[in-house]
Coordinates of N, CA and C and ligand atoms in Angstrom, one line a residue:
M1 N 0.9 -1.2 0.0 CA 0.0 0.0 0.0 C 0.9 1.3 0.0
I2 N 0.5 2.2 -0.9 CA 1.3 3.5 -0.9 C 0.9 4.3 0.3
T3 N 1.9 5.0 0.9 CA 1.6 6.0 1.9 C 2.0 7.3 1.3
F4 N 1.1 8.3 1.4 CA 1.3 9.6 0.8 C 1.1 10.6 1.9
Y5 N 2.2 11.4 2.1 CA 2.1 12.5 3.1 C 1.9 13.8 2.3
G6 N 0.9 14.6 2.8 CA 0.5 15.8 2.1 C -0.3 16.7 3.0
A7 N -0.9 17.7 2.4 CA -1.8 18.6 3.1 C -2.6 19.3 2.1
P8 N -3.8 19.7 2.4 CA -4.6 20.5 1.5 C -3.9 21.8 1.2
M9 N -4.2 22.4 0.0 CA -3.7 23.7 -0.3 C -2.1 23.8 -0.3
S10 N -1.5 22.8 -0.8 CA 0.0 22.7 -0.8 C 0.5 22.1 -2.1
N11 N 1.8 22.1 -2.3 CA 2.4 21.4 -3.5 C 2.0 19.9 -3.6
A12 N 1.5 19.4 -2.5 CA 1.1 18.0 -2.5 C -0.1 17.7 -3.3
G13 N -0.9 18.8 -3.6 CA -2.2 18.6 -4.3 C -2.0 18.0 -5.7
R14 N -0.9 18.4 -6.4 CA -0.7 17.8 -7.7 C -0.4 16.3 -7.7
S15 N 0.3 15.9 -6.6 CA 0.6 14.5 -6.5 C -0.6 13.7 -6.1
R16 N -1.4 14.3 -5.3 CA -2.7 13.6 -4.9 C -3.6 13.4 -6.1
W17 N -3.6 14.5 -6.9 CA -4.3 14.4 -8.2 C -3.8 13.3 -9.0
M18 N -2.5 13.1 -9.1 CA -1.9 12.1 -9.9 C -2.3 10.7 -9.3
L19 N -2.2 10.6 -8.0 CA -2.6 9.3 -7.4 C -4.0 8.9 -7.8
E20 N -4.9 9.9 -7.8 CA -6.3 9.7 -8.2 C -6.4 9.3 -9.7
E21 N -5.6 10.0 -10.5 CA -5.6 9.6 -11.9 C -5.2 8.1 -12.1
C22 N -4.2 7.7 -11.3 CA -3.7 6.3 -11.4 C -4.7 5.3 -10.8
G23 N -5.6 5.8 -10.0 CA -6.6 4.8 -9.4 C -6.0 3.8 -8.5
V24 N -4.9 4.1 -7.9 CA -4.3 3.1 -6.9 C -4.7 3.4 -5.5
P25 N -4.9 2.4 -4.7 CA -5.2 2.7 -3.3 C -4.0 3.3 -2.6
Y26 N -4.2 4.2 -1.6 CA -3.1 4.8 -0.9 C -3.7 5.3 0.5
A27 N -2.8 5.3 1.4 CA -3.1 5.9 2.7 C -2.7 7.4 2.7
Y28 N -3.6 8.3 3.0 CA -3.3 9.7 3.0 C -3.0 10.2 4.4
E29 N -1.8 10.6 4.6 CA -1.4 11.1 5.9 C -1.3 12.6 5.8
I30 N -2.2 13.3 6.4 CA -2.2 14.8 6.4 C -1.2 15.3 7.4
V31 N -0.2 16.1 7.0 CA 0.8 16.6 7.9 C 0.7 18.1 8.0
D32 N 0.5 18.6 9.2 CA 0.5 20.1 9.4 C 1.9 20.5 9.9
L33 N 2.7 21.1 8.9 CA 4.1 21.3 9.3 C 4.2 22.6 10.2
R34 N 3.1 23.3 10.5 CA 3.2 24.4 11.4 C 3.1 23.9 12.8
D35 N 2.7 22.6 13.0 CA 2.5 22.0 14.3 C 3.9 21.3 14.6
D36 N 4.5 21.7 15.7 CA 5.8 21.2 16.1 C 5.9 19.7 16.2
A37 N 4.8 19.1 16.9 CA 4.8 17.7 17.1 C 4.7 16.9 15.8
Q38 N 3.8 17.4 15.0 CA 3.6 16.7 13.7 C 4.9 16.9 12.8
R39 N 5.5 18.0 12.9 CA 6.7 18.3 12.1 C 7.9 17.3 12.6
A40 N 8.0 17.2 13.9 CA 9.0 16.3 14.4 C 8.8 14.9 14.0
A41 N 7.5 14.4 14.1 CA 7.2 13.1 13.7 C 7.4 12.8 12.3
F42 N 7.1 13.8 11.4 CA 7.3 13.6 10.0 C 8.8 13.7 9.7
A43 N 9.6 14.4 10.4 CA 11.0 14.5 10.2 C 11.7 13.1 10.4
E44 N 11.1 12.3 11.3 CA 11.6 10.9 11.5 C 11.4 10.1 10.2
V45 N 10.3 10.4 9.5 CA 10.0 9.7 8.2 C 10.8 10.2 7.1
F46 N 10.9 11.5 7.0 CA 11.6 12.2 5.9 C 12.4 13.4 6.5
P47 N 13.7 13.2 6.7 CA 14.4 14.3 7.3 C 14.4 15.6 6.5
G48 N 14.1 15.6 5.2 CA 14.0 16.8 4.4 C 12.8 17.6 4.8
C49 N 11.8 16.9 5.5 CA 10.6 17.6 6.1 C 9.8 18.5 5.1
K50 N 9.6 18.0 3.9 CA 8.8 18.8 3.0 C 7.7 17.8 2.4
I51 N 6.5 18.4 2.2 CA 5.5 17.6 1.5 C 5.4 18.1 0.1
P52 N 5.0 17.2 -0.8 CA 4.6 15.8 -0.7 C 5.8 14.9 -0.5
Y53 N 5.4 13.7 0.1 CA 6.4 12.6 0.3 C 5.6 11.3 0.1
L54 N 6.3 10.4 -0.6 CA 5.6 9.2 -1.0 C 6.4 8.0 -0.6
I55 N 5.8 6.9 -0.1 CA 6.5 5.7 0.2 C 5.7 4.6 -0.5
D56 N 6.3 3.9 -1.4 CA 5.7 2.8 -2.1 C 6.7 1.6 -2.1
G57 N 6.5 0.7 -1.1 CA 7.5 -0.3 -0.9 C 8.8 0.2 -0.6
D58 N 9.8 -0.1 -1.4 CA 11.2 0.3 -1.2 C 11.4 1.7 -1.7
V59 N 10.4 2.2 -2.5 CA 10.6 3.5 -3.1 C 10.2 4.6 -2.2
R60 N 11.0 5.6 -2.0 CA 10.7 6.7 -1.1 C 11.1 8.0 -1.9
L61 N 10.1 8.9 -2.1 CA 10.3 10.0 -3.0 C 9.8 11.3 -2.4
S62 N 10.5 12.4 -2.6 CA 10.0 13.7 -2.4 C 10.0 14.4 -3.7
E63 N 9.6 15.6 -3.8 CA 9.4 16.4 -5.0 C 8.2 16.0 -5.8
S64 N 7.2 16.9 -5.9 CA 6.0 16.5 -6.5 C 6.1 16.1 -8.0
M65 N 7.0 16.7 -8.7 CA 7.1 16.3 -10.1 C 7.7 15.0 -10.3
A66 N 8.8 14.7 -9.4 CA 9.4 13.3 -9.5 C 8.4 12.3 -9.1
I67 N 7.6 12.6 -8.0 CA 6.6 11.6 -7.6 C 5.6 11.4 -8.7
N68 N 5.2 12.4 -9.4 CA 4.2 12.3 -10.5 C 4.7 11.4 -11.6
F69 N 6.0 11.7 -12.0 CA 6.5 10.8 -13.1 C 6.6 9.4 -12.6
Y70 N 7.0 9.1 -11.4 CA 7.1 7.8 -10.9 C 5.7 7.1 -10.9
L71 N 4.7 7.8 -10.4 CA 3.4 7.2 -10.3 C 2.8 6.9 -11.7
A72 N 3.0 7.9 -12.6 CA 2.4 7.7 -14.0 C 3.1 6.5 -14.7
E73 N 4.5 6.5 -14.6 CA 5.2 5.5 -15.3 C 4.9 4.1 -14.7
T74 N 4.7 4.1 -13.4 CA 4.4 2.8 -12.7 C 3.0 2.3 -12.9
Y75 N 2.0 3.2 -12.7 CA 0.6 2.8 -12.6 C -0.3 3.2 -13.7
Q76 N 0.1 4.2 -14.5 CA -0.8 4.7 -15.6 C 0.1 5.2 -16.8
P77 N 0.8 4.3 -17.4 CA 1.9 4.7 -18.4 C 1.3 5.5 -19.6
E78 N 0.0 5.3 -19.8 CA -0.5 6.1 -21.0 C -0.5 7.6 -20.7
L79 N -0.3 8.0 -19.5 CA -0.2 9.4 -19.2 C 1.2 10.0 -19.6
V80 N 2.1 9.2 -19.9 CA 3.5 9.6 -20.2 C 3.7 9.4 -21.7
P81 N 3.9 10.4 -22.5 CA 4.1 10.2 -24.0 C 5.1 9.1 -24.2
A82 N 4.8 8.2 -25.2 CA 5.7 7.0 -25.4 C 7.0 7.4 -26.2
D83 N 6.9 8.4 -27.0 CA 8.1 8.8 -27.8 C 9.0 9.8 -27.0
R84 N 10.3 9.8 -27.4 CA 11.3 10.6 -26.7 C 11.0 12.1 -26.8
A85 N 10.5 12.5 -27.9 CA 10.3 14.0 -28.1 C 9.0 14.3 -27.2
G86 N 8.0 13.5 -27.2 CA 6.9 13.8 -26.4 C 7.2 13.8 -24.9
R87 N 8.1 12.8 -24.5 CA 8.5 12.8 -23.1 C 9.3 14.1 -22.7
A88 N 10.1 14.5 -23.7 CA 10.9 15.7 -23.4 C 9.9 16.9 -23.3
L89 N 8.9 16.9 -24.0 CA 7.9 18.0 -23.9 C 7.2 17.9 -22.5
A90 N 7.0 16.7 -22.1 CA 6.3 16.5 -20.7 C 7.3 17.1 -19.7
Y91 N 8.6 16.8 -19.8 CA 9.5 17.4 -18.8 C 9.6 18.9 -19.0
Q92 N 9.6 19.4 -20.2 CA 9.6 20.8 -20.5 C 8.5 21.5 -19.7
W93 N 7.2 21.1 -19.9 CA 6.1 21.8 -19.3 C 6.1 21.6 -17.8
S94 N 6.6 20.5 -17.3 CA 6.7 20.3 -15.9 C 7.7 21.3 -15.2
F95 N 8.9 21.3 -15.8 CA 9.9 22.3 -15.3 C 9.5 23.7 -15.5
W96 N 8.9 24.0 -16.7 CA 8.4 25.3 -16.9 C 7.5 25.8 -15.8
A97 N 6.6 24.9 -15.4 CA 5.6 25.3 -14.4 C 6.2 25.5 -13.0
I98 N 7.2 24.6 -12.7 CA 7.7 24.7 -11.3 C 8.8 25.7 -11.2
T99 N 9.6 25.9 -12.3 CA 10.7 26.8 -12.1 C 10.4 28.2 -12.7
N100 N 9.5 28.3 -13.6 CA 9.2 29.7 -14.2 C 8.0 30.3 -13.5
L101 N 6.8 29.6 -13.7 CA 5.6 30.2 -13.2 C 5.4 30.2 -11.7
Q102 N 5.7 29.0 -11.1 CA 5.4 28.9 -9.7 C 6.1 30.0 -8.8
P103 N 7.4 30.3 -9.0 CA 8.0 31.3 -8.2 C 7.4 32.7 -8.3
E104 N 7.0 33.0 -9.6 CA 6.3 34.3 -9.8 C 5.0 34.3 -9.0
A105 N 4.2 33.2 -9.1 CA 2.9 33.2 -8.5 C 3.1 33.2 -6.9
L106 N 4.2 32.5 -6.5 CA 4.4 32.5 -5.1 C 4.8 33.9 -4.5
A107 N 5.5 34.7 -5.4 CA 5.8 36.0 -5.0 C 4.6 36.8 -4.7
V108 N 3.6 36.6 -5.6 CA 2.3 37.3 -5.4 C 1.6 36.9 -4.1
M109 N 1.6 35.5 -3.9 CA 0.9 35.0 -2.7 C 1.6 35.5 -1.5
R110 N 2.9 35.4 -1.4 CA 3.6 35.9 -0.2 C 3.4 37.3 0.1
N111 N 3.3 38.1 -1.0 CA 3.2 39.6 -0.8 C 1.8 40.1 -0.8
T112 N 0.8 39.2 -0.8 CA -0.6 39.6 -0.7 C -1.3 38.9 0.5
T113 N -0.8 37.7 0.8 CA -1.5 36.9 1.9 C -0.6 36.3 2.9
I114 N 0.5 35.7 2.5 CA 1.3 34.8 3.4 C 2.0 35.7 4.4
L115 N 2.8 36.6 4.0 CA 3.6 37.4 4.9 C 2.7 38.3 5.8
P116 N 3.2 38.7 7.0 CA 2.5 39.7 7.8 C 2.4 41.0 7.0
P117 N 1.3 41.7 7.1 CA 1.1 42.9 6.3 C 2.4 43.8 6.3
E118 N 3.0 44.0 7.4 CA 4.1 45.0 7.5 C 5.4 44.5 6.7
Q119 N 5.4 43.2 6.3 CA 6.5 42.7 5.6 C 6.2 42.6 4.1
R120 N 5.0 42.9 3.7 CA 4.6 42.7 2.3 C 5.1 43.9 1.4
S121 N 5.5 43.5 0.2 CA 6.0 44.5 -0.8 C 5.0 44.6 -2.0
A122 N 4.4 45.7 -2.2 CA 3.5 45.9 -3.3 C 4.3 45.8 -4.6
A123 N 5.6 46.2 -4.6 CA 6.4 46.2 -5.8 C 6.7 44.7 -6.2
A124 N 7.0 43.9 -5.1 CA 7.3 42.5 -5.4 C 6.1 41.7 -5.9
A125 N 4.9 42.1 -5.3 CA 3.6 41.5 -5.8 C 3.4 41.9 -7.3
D126 N 3.6 43.1 -7.6 CA 3.4 43.6 -9.0 C 4.4 42.8 -9.9
A127 N 5.6 42.7 -9.5 CA 6.6 42.0 -10.3 C 6.2 40.6 -10.5
G128 N 5.7 40.0 -9.5 CA 5.2 38.6 -9.6 C 4.0 38.5 -10.6
R129 N 3.1 39.5 -10.5 CA 2.0 39.4 -11.5 C 2.5 39.6 -12.9
T130 N 3.4 40.5 -13.1 CA 4.0 40.7 -14.5 C 4.6 39.4 -15.0
G131 N 5.4 38.8 -14.1 CA 6.1 37.5 -14.5 C 5.1 36.4 -14.7
S132 N 4.1 36.3 -13.9 CA 3.1 35.2 -14.0 C 2.4 35.4 -15.3
Q133 N 2.0 36.6 -15.6 CA 1.2 36.9 -16.9 C 2.0 36.5 -18.1
R134 N 3.3 36.8 -18.1 CA 4.2 36.5 -19.2 C 4.1 35.0 -19.5
F135 N 4.2 34.2 -18.4 CA 4.2 32.7 -18.6 C 2.9 32.2 -19.0
V136 N 1.8 32.7 -18.4 CA 0.5 32.2 -18.8 C 0.2 32.7 -20.3
D137 N 0.7 33.8 -20.7 CA 0.5 34.2 -22.1 C 1.3 33.3 -23.0
Q138 N 2.5 32.8 -22.6 CA 3.3 31.9 -23.3 C 2.5 30.6 -23.6
L139 N 1.8 30.2 -22.5 CA 1.0 28.9 -22.6 C -0.2 29.1 -23.5
E140 N -0.8 30.3 -23.4 CA -2.0 30.6 -24.3 C -1.5 30.5 -25.8
A141 N -0.4 31.0 -26.1 CA 0.1 30.9 -27.5 C 0.5 29.5 -27.9
A142 N 0.9 28.7 -26.9 CA 1.4 27.3 -27.2 C 0.3 26.3 -27.3
L143 N -0.9 26.6 -26.7 CA -1.9 25.6 -26.6 C -2.7 25.6 -28.0
A144 N -2.2 24.7 -28.9 CA -2.8 24.6 -30.2 C -4.1 23.8 -30.2
G145 N -4.2 22.8 -29.4 CA -5.4 22.0 -29.3 C -6.0 22.0 -27.9
D146 N -6.7 20.9 -27.6 CA -7.2 20.8 -26.2 C -6.2 20.5 -25.2
W147 N -5.1 19.8 -25.6 CA -4.1 19.3 -24.6 C -2.7 19.8 -25.0
L148 N -1.8 19.8 -24.1 CA -0.4 20.3 -24.3 C 0.4 19.4 -25.3
I149 N 0.2 18.1 -25.2 CA 1.0 17.2 -26.1 C 0.0 16.2 -26.7
G150 N 0.0 16.2 -28.0 CA -0.8 15.2 -28.8 C -2.3 15.5 -28.6
D151 N -3.1 14.4 -28.6 CA -4.5 14.6 -28.6 C -5.2 14.0 -27.4
H152 N -4.4 13.8 -26.3 CA -5.1 13.4 -25.1 C -4.4 14.0 -23.9
F153 N -5.1 13.8 -22.7 CA -4.5 14.3 -21.4 C -3.3 13.5 -21.1
T154 N -2.2 14.3 -20.7 CA -1.0 13.6 -20.2 C -0.5 14.3 -18.9
I155 N 0.6 13.7 -18.4 CA 1.2 14.2 -17.2 C 1.6 15.7 -17.4
A156 N 1.8 16.1 -18.6 CA 2.2 17.5 -18.8 C 1.0 18.5 -18.5
D157 N -0.2 18.0 -18.9 CA -1.4 18.8 -18.5 C -1.6 18.9 -17.0
L158 N -1.4 17.8 -16.4 CA -1.6 17.7 -14.9 C -0.5 18.6 -14.2
N159 N 0.7 18.4 -14.5 CA 1.8 19.1 -13.8 C 1.7 20.6 -14.1
A160 N 1.5 21.0 -15.4 CA 1.4 22.4 -15.7 C 0.1 23.0 -15.2
G161 N -1.0 22.2 -15.3 CA -2.3 22.7 -15.0 C -2.4 23.0 -13.5
S162 N -1.7 22.2 -12.7 CA -1.8 22.4 -11.2 C -1.3 23.8 -10.9
V163 N -0.2 24.2 -11.5 CA 0.4 25.5 -11.2 C -0.3 26.6 -11.9
V164 N -0.7 26.4 -13.1 CA -1.5 27.5 -13.8 C -2.8 27.7 -13.1
G165 N -3.4 26.6 -12.6 CA -4.7 26.8 -11.9 C -4.5 27.6 -10.7
T166 N -3.5 27.4 -9.9 CA -3.2 28.2 -8.7 C -2.9 29.7 -9.1
A167 N -2.1 29.9 -10.1 CA -1.7 31.2 -10.5 C -2.9 32.1 -10.9
T168 N -3.8 31.4 -11.6 CA -5.0 32.2 -12.1 C -6.0 32.4 -10.9
R169 N -6.1 31.3 -10.1 CA -7.1 31.4 -9.0 C -6.7 32.5 -8.0
I170 N -5.4 32.7 -7.8 CA -5.1 33.7 -6.8 C -4.9 35.1 -7.4
G171 N -5.2 35.2 -8.7 CA -5.2 36.5 -9.4 C -3.8 36.9 -9.8
A172 N -2.8 36.0 -9.8 CA -1.4 36.4 -10.3 C -1.4 36.6 -11.8
A173 N -2.3 36.0 -12.5 CA -2.4 36.1 -14.0 C -3.8 35.9 -14.4
K174 N -4.1 36.4 -15.6 CA -5.4 36.2 -16.2 C -5.3 35.1 -17.3
A175 N -6.2 34.2 -17.3 CA -6.1 33.1 -18.4 C -6.8 33.7 -19.6
G176 N -6.1 33.5 -20.8 CA -6.8 33.7 -22.1 C -7.8 32.7 -22.4
P177 N -8.5 32.8 -23.5 CA -9.6 31.8 -23.7 C -9.2 30.3 -23.8
R178 N -8.0 30.1 -24.4 CA -7.6 28.7 -24.6 C -7.1 28.1 -23.2
V179 N -6.4 28.9 -22.4 CA -6.0 28.4 -21.1 C -7.2 28.3 -20.2
A180 N -8.2 29.2 -20.3 CA -9.4 29.0 -19.5 C -10.2 27.8 -19.8
A181 N -10.3 27.5 -21.1 CA -11.0 26.2 -21.5 C -10.2 25.0 -21.1
W182 N -8.9 25.0 -21.2 CA -8.1 23.9 -20.8 C -8.2 23.7 -19.3
L183 N -8.2 24.8 -18.5 CA -8.4 24.6 -17.1 C -9.8 24.0 -16.7
D184 N -10.8 24.4 -17.5 CA -12.1 23.8 -17.3 C -12.1 22.3 -17.5
Y185 N -11.4 21.9 -18.6 CA -11.3 20.4 -18.9 C -10.7 19.7 -17.7
L186 N -9.6 20.3 -17.2 CA -8.8 19.7 -16.2 C -9.6 19.6 -14.9
R187 N -10.3 20.7 -14.5 CA -11.1 20.7 -13.3 C -12.3 19.8 -13.3
A188 N -12.7 19.5 -14.5 CA -13.9 18.6 -14.7 C -13.5 17.1 -14.5
R189 N -12.2 16.8 -14.5 CA -11.8 15.4 -14.4 C -12.2 14.8 -13.1
P190 N -12.8 13.6 -13.0 CA -13.1 13.0 -11.7 C -12.0 12.9 -10.8
A191 N -10.8 12.6 -11.3 CA -9.6 12.5 -10.4 C -9.3 13.9 -9.7
Y192 N -9.4 14.9 -10.5 CA -9.2 16.3 -10.0 C -10.2 16.6 -8.8
Q193 N -11.5 16.3 -9.2 CA -12.5 16.5 -8.2 C -12.3 15.8 -6.9
K194 N -11.8 14.5 -7.0 CA -11.6 13.7 -5.8 C -10.4 14.3 -5.0
A195 N -9.3 14.6 -5.7 CA -8.1 15.1 -5.1 C -8.3 16.4 -4.3
F196 N -9.1 17.3 -4.9 CA -9.3 18.6 -4.3 C -10.6 18.8 -3.5
A197 N -11.3 17.6 -3.3 CA -12.5 17.7 -2.5 C -12.1 18.1 -1.1
P198 N -13.0 18.9 -0.4 CA -12.6 19.3 1.0 C -12.4 18.1 1.8
T199 N -11.4 18.1 2.7 CA -11.2 16.9 3.5 C -11.7 17.1 4.9
Ligands
LIG1 N1 9.7 21.6 -4.9 C1 8.9 20.9 -3.9 C2 8.4 21.9 -2.9 C3 7.8 21.2 -1.7 C4 7.4 22.3 -0.7 O1 8.0 23.3 -0.5 N2 6.4 22.0 0.1 C5 6.0 22.9 1.2 C6 4.5 22.8 1.3 S1 3.7 23.5 -0.1 C7 6.6 22.4 2.5 O2 6.7 21.2 2.8 N3 7.1 23.4 3.3 C8 7.7 23.1 4.6 C9 9.0 23.6 4.8 O3 9.6 24.2 3.8 O4 9.5 23.5 5.9 C10 7.8 20.1 -4.6 O5 7.3 20.5 -5.6 O6 7.4 19.0 -4.0

């Protein structure tokens, strides 16, 4: 049985979504890292002390994108493009989301909600909005059909969609019509609904 450590409204959401896409049973351990006792207990399991974290037999993994590739390749291989160029595109969109868009959106979140008001910077939030919009516009131009790669849903849609969904939901960027329709398809998926249902 897989054990999955995560929490609502965190980077773990995209790996929980992938677990639901794979349809494998798993034990969901919710960890509140702001709670000292829970943090200490989780550090015994994973000294890096970040969620998501996954244990599947001998496999122990952190990093949501790595977890998602492992889960898809192991349990739902059709989510990973079979050809090398398609797989490279899946990596491209996954890294694009987590290294380009996510830090910009996080800058908006930190400077509008996470930091105490006296530590927030309006300039940093504005810069984050500008950066986020640039990347979401890039995606708008790249989305030629319904999905990022080929003619069906892949891990690229899930990994990128999880970050784009957050960036647009918090108002870091506005989705153009193609991105908005794509996000609607993603949010309508039963696995998405299960993963993000209130716990
Ligand atoms: N790049 C990692 C980021 C993981 C991460 O930063 N998780 C946050 C929750 S959203 C966390 O565990 N923070 C606790 C800490 O940094 O101490 C991933 O995508 O899995």
